Coordinates of N, CA, C and O in Angstrom, one line a residue:
X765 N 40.7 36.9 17.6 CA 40.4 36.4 16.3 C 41.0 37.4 15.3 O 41.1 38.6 15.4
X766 N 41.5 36.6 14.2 CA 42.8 37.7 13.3 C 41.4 38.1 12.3 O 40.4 37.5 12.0
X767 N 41.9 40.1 12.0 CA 40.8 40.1 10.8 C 41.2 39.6 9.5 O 42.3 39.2 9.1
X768 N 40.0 39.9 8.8 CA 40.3 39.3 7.4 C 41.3 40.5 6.9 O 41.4 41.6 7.4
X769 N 42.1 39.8 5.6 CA 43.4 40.6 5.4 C 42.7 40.5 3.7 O 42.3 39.3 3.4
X770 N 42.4 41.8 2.5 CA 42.4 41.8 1.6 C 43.7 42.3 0.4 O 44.4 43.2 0.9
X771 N 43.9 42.0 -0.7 CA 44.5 42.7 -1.2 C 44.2 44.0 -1.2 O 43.2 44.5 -0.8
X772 N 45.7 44.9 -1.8 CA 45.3 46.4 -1.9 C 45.5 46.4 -3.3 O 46.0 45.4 -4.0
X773 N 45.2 47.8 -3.6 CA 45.2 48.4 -5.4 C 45.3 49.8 -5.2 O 45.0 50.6 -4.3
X774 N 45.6 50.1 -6.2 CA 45.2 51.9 -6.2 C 44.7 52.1 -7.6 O 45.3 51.7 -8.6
X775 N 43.7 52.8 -7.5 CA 42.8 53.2 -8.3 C 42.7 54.6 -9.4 O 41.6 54.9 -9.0
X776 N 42.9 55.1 -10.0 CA 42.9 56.2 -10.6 C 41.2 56.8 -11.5 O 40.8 56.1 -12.4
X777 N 40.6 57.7 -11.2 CA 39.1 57.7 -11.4 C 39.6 59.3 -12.7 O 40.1 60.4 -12.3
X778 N 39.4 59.1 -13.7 CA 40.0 60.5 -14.6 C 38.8 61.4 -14.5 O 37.8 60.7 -14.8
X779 N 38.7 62.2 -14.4 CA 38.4 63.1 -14.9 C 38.2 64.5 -16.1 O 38.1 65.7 -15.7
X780 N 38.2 64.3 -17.2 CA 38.8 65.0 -18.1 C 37.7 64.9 -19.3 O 36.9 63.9 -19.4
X781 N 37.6 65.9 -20.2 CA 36.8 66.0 -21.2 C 37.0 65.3 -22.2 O 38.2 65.1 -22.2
X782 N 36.3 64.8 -23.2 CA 36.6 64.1 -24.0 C 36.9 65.1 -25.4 O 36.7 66.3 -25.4
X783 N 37.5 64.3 -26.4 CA 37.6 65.5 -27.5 C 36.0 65.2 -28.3 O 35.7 64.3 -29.1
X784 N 35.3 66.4 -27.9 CA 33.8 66.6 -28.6 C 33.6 65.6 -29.9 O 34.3 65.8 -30.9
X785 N 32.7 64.5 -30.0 CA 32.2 63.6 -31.1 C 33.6 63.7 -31.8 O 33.8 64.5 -32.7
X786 N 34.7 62.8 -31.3 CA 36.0 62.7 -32.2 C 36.4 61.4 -31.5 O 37.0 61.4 -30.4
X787 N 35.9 60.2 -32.2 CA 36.6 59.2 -31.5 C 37.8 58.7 -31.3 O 38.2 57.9 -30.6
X788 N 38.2 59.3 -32.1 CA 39.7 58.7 -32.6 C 40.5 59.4 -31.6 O 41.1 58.9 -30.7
X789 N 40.5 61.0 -31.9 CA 41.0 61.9 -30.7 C 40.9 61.3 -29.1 O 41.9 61.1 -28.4
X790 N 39.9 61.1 -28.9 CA 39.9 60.2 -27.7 C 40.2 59.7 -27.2 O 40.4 59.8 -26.0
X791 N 40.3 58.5 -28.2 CA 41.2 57.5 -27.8 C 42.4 57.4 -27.6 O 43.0 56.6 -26.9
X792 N 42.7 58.7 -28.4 CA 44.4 59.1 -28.3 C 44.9 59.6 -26.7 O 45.8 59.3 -25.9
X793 N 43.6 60.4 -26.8 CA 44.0 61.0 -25.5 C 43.9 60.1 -24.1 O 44.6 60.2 -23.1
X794 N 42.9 59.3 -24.5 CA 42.4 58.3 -23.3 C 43.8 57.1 -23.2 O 44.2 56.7 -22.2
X795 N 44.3 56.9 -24.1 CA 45.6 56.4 -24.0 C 46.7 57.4 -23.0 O 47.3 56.9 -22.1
X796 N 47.0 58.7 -23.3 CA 47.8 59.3 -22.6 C 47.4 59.2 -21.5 O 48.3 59.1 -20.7
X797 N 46.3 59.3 -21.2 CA 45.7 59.4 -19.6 C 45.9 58.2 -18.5 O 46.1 58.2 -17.3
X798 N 45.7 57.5 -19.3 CA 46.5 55.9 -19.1 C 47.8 55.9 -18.6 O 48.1 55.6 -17.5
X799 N 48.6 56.4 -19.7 CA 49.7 56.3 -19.3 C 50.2 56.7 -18.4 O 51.1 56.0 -17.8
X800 N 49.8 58.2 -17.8 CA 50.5 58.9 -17.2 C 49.6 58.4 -15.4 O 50.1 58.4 -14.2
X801 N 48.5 58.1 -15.7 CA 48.0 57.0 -14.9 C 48.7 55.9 -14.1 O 49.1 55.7 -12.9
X802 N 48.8 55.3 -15.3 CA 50.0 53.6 -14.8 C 51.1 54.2 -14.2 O 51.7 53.8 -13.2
X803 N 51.6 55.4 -15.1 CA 53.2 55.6 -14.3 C 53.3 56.1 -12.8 O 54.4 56.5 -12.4
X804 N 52.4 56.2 -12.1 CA 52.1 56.9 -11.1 C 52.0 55.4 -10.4 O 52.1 55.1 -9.2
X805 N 51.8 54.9 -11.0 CA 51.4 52.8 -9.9 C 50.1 52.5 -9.7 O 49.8 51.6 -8.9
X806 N 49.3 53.1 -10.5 CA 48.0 52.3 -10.0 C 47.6 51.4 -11.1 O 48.1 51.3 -12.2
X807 N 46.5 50.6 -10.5 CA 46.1 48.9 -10.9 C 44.8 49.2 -11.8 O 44.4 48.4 -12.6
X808 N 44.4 50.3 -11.6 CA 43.1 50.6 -12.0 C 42.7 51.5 -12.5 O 42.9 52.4 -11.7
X809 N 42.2 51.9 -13.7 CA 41.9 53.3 -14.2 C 40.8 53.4 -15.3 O 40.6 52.9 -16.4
X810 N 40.0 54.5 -14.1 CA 38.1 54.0 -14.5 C 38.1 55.6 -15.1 O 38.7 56.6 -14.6
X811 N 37.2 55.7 -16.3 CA 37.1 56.7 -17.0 C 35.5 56.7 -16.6 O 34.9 55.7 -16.2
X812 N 34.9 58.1 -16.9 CA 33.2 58.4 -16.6 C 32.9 57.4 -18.1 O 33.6 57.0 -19.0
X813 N 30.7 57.3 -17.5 CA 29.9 56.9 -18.7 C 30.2 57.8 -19.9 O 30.3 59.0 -19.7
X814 N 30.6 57.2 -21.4 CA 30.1 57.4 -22.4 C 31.7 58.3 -23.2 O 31.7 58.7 -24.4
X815 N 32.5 58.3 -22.5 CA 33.8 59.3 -22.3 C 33.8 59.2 -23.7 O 33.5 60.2 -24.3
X816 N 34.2 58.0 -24.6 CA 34.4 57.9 -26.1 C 33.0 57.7 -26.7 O 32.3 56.8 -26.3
X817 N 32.7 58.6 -27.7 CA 33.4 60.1 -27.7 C 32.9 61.3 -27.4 O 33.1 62.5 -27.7
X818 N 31.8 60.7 -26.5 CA 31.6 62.2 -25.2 C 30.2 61.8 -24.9 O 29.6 60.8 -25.4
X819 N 29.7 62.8 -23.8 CA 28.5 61.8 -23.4 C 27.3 63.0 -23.8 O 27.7 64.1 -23.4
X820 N 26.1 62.9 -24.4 CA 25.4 63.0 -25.3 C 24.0 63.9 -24.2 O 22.9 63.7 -24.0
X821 N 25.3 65.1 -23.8 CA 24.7 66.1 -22.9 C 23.3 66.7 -24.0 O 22.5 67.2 -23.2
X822 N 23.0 66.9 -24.8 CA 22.4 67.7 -26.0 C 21.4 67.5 -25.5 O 20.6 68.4 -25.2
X823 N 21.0 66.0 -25.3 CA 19.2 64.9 -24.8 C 19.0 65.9 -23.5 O 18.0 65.7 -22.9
X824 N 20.0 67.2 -23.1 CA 19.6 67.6 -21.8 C 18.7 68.9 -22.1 O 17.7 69.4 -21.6
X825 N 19.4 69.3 -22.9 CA 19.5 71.2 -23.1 C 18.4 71.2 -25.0 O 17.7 72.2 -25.2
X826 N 18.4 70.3 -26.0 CA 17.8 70.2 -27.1 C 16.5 69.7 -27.1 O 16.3 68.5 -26.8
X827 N 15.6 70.5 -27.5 CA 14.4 69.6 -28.2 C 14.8 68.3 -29.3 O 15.7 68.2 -30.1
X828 N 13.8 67.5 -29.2 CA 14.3 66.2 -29.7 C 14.5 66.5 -31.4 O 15.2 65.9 -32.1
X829 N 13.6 67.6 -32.0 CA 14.0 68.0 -33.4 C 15.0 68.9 -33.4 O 15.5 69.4 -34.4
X830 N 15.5 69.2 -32.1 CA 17.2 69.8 -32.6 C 18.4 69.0 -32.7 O 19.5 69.4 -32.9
X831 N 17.6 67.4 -32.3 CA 18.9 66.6 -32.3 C 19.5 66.2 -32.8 O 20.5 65.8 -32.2
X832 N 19.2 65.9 -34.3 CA 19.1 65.0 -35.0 C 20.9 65.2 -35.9 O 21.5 64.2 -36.4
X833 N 21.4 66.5 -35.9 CA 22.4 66.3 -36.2 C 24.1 65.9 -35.3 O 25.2 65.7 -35.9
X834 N 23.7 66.0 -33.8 CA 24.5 65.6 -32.8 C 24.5 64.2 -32.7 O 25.5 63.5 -32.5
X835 N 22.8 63.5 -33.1 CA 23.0 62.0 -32.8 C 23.5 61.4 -33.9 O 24.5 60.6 -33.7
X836 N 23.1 61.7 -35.3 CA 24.3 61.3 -36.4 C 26.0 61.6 -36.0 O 26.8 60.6 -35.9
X837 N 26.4 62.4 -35.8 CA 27.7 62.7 -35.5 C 28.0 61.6 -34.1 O 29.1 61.2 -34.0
X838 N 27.3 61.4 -33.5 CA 27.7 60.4 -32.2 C 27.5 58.9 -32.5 O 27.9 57.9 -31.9
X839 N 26.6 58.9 -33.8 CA 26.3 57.1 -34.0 C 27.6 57.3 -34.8 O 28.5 56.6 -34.4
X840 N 27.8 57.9 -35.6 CA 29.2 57.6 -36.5 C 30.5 57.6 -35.8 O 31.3 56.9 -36.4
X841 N 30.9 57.9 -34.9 CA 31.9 58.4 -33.8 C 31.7 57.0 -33.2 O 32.7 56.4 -33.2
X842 N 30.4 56.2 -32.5 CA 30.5 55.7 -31.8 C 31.1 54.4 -31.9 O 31.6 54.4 -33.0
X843 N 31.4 53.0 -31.4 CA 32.3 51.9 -31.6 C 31.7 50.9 -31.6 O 30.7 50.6 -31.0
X844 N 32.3 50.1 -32.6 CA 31.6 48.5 -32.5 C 32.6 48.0 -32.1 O 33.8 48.3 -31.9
X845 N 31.8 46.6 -31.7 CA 32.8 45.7 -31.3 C 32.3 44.2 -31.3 O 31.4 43.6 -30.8
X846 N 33.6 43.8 -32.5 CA 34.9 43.8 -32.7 C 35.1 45.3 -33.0 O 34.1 46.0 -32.7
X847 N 36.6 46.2 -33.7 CA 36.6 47.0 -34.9 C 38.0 46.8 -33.7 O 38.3 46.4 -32.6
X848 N 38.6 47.3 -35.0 CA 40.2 48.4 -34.6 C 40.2 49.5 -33.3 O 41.0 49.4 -32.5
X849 N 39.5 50.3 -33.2 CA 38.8 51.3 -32.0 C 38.9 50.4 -30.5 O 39.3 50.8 -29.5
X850 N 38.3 49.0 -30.7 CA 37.8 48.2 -29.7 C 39.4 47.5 -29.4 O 39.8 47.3 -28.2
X851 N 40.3 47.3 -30.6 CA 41.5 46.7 -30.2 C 42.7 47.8 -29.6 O 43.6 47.5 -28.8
X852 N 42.5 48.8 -30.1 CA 43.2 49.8 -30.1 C 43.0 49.7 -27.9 O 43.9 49.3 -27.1
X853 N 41.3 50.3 -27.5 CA 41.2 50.3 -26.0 C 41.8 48.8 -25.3 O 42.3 48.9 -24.1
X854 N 41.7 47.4 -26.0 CA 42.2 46.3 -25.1 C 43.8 46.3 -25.2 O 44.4 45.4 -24.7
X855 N 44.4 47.1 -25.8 CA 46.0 47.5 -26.4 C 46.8 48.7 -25.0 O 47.8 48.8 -24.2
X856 N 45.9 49.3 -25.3 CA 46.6 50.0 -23.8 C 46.0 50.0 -22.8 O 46.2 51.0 -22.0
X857 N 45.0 48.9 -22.3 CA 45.1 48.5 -21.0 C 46.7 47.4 -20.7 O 47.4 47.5 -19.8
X858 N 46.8 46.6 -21.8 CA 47.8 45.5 -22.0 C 49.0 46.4 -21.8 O 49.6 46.2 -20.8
X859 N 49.4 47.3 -22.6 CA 50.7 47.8 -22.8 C 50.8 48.7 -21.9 O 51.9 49.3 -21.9
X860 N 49.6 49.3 -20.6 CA 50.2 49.7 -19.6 C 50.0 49.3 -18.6 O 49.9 50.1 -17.6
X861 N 49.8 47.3 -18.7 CA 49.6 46.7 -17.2 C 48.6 47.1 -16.5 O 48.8 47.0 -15.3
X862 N 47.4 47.5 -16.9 CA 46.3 48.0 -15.9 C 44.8 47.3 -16.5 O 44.4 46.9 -17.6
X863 N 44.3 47.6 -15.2 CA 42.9 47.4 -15.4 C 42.4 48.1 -16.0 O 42.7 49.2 -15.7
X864 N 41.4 48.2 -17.2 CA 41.0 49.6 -17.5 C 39.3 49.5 -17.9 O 38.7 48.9 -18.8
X865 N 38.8 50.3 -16.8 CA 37.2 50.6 -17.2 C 37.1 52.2 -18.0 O 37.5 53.2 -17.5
X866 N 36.6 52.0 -19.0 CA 36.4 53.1 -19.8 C 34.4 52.9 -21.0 O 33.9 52.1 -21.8
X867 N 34.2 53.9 -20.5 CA 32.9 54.1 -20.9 C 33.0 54.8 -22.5 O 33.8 55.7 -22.9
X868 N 31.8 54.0 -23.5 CA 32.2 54.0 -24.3 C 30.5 54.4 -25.5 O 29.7 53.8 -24.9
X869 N 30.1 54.8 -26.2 CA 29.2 54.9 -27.2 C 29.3 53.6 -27.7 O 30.4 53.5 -28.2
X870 N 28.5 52.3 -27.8 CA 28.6 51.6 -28.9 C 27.7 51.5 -29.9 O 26.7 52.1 -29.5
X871 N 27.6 51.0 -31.2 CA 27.1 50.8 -31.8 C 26.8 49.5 -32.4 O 27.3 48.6 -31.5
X872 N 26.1 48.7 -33.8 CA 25.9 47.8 -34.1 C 26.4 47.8 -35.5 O 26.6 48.9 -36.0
X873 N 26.6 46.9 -36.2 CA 26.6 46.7 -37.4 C 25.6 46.3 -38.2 O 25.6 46.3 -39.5
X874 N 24.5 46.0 -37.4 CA 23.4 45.4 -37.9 C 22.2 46.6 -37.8 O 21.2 46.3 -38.5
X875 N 22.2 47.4 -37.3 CA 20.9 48.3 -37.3 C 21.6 50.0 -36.9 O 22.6 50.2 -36.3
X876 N 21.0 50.9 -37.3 CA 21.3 51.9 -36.9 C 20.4 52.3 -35.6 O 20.7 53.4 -35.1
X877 N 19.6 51.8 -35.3 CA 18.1 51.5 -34.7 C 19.3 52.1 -33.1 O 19.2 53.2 -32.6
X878 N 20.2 51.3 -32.7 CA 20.4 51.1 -31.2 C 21.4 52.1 -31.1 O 22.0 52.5 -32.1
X879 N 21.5 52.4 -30.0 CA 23.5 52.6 -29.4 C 23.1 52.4 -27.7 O 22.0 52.5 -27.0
X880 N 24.4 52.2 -27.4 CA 24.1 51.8 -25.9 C 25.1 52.6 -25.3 O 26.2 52.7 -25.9
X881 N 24.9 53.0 -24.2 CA 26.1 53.7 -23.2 C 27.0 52.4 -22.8 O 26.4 51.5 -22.3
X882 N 28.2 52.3 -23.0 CA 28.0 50.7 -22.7 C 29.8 51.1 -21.9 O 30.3 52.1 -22.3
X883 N 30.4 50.3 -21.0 CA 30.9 50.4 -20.0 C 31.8 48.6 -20.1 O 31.4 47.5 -19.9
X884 N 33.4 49.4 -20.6 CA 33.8 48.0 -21.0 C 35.1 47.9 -19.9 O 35.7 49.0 -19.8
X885 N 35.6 47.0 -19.3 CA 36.1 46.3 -18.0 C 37.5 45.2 -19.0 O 37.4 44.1 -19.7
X886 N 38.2 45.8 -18.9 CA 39.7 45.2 -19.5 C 40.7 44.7 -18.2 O 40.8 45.3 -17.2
X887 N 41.2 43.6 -18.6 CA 42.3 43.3 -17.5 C 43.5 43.6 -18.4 O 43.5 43.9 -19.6
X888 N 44.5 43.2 -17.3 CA 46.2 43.9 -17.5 C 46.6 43.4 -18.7 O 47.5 44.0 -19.2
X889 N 45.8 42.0 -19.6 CA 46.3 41.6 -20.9 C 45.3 42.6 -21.6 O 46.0 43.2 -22.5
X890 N 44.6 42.8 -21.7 CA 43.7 43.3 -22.7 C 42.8 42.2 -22.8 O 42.5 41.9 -23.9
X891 N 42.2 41.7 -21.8 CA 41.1 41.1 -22.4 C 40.1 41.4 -21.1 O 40.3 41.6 -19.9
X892 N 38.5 41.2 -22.4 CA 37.4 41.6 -21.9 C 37.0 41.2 -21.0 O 36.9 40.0 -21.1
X893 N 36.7 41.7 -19.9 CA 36.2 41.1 -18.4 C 34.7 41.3 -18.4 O 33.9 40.4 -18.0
X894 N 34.3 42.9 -18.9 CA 32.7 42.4 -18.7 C 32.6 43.4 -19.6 O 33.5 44.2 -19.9
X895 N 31.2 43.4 -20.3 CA 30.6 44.7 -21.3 C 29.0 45.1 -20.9 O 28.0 44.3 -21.0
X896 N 29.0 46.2 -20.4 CA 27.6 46.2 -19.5 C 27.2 47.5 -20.3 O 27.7 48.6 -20.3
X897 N 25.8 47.1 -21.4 CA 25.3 47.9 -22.2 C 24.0 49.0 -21.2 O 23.3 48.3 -20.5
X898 N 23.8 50.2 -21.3 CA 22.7 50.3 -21.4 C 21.9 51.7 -22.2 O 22.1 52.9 -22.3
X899 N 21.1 51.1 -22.5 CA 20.0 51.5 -24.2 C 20.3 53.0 -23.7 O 20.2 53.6 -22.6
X900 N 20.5 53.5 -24.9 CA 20.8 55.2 -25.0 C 19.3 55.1 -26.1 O 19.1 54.3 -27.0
X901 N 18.3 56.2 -25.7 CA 16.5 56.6 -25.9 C 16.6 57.2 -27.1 O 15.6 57.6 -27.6

């Protein structure tokens, strides 16, 4: 009996610091990483939780009244979506042919109340495949 035959892919998993509560930077850089990602041949390139614009180590090491000026700085940094920021990430998954999971801060337009670690899944056009929030405390 023949085995099952699946596609292959190659994957690229980054590792790399974000530029501290700077989203823009980030994104810049998360584009280069990309790039030099795709040019190497792979189909896939998954960034850690929260990467844009960094992941909100403080809740580890701060008392919750020392936090208050890191979480302003991270809700303002962080992304809505729709915005320019959100087009900008479905732009260079498209313009370098790849899948791209990249972990993201979002935010709301409607409340300052929420942000979610939220974890956004782009195919080779740029478009949204999945958006999987979860509640930042």
């Amino acid at each position: 009996m023949p085995a099952d035959t699946y596609p292959k892919f190659r994957a690229a998993a980054v590792q790399a610091a974000s530029v501290f509560l700077d989203r823009d930077a980030t994104i810049e850089k998360t584009e280069q990483l990309v790039e030099q990602a795709a040019a190497s041949g792979v189909d896939l390139v998954v960034f850690p939780e929260s990467f844009i614009p960094t992941f909100p180590v403080w809740n580890l090491i701060y008392a919750p009244i020392d936090q208050h000026d890191f979480t302003r700085r991270l809700f303002d940094n962080a992304i809505t979506i729709p915005s320019p920021q959100y087009a900008k990430l479905a732009q260079i998954a498209k313009s370098n042919n790849v899948f791209l999971s990249v972990g993201i801060t979002e935010k709301s337009n409607i409340s300052m109340g929420a942000m979610w670690n939220t974890n956004l899944l782009f195919d080779r056009q740029g478009n949204l495949l999945n958006r999987h929030r979860k509640l930042v405390p």
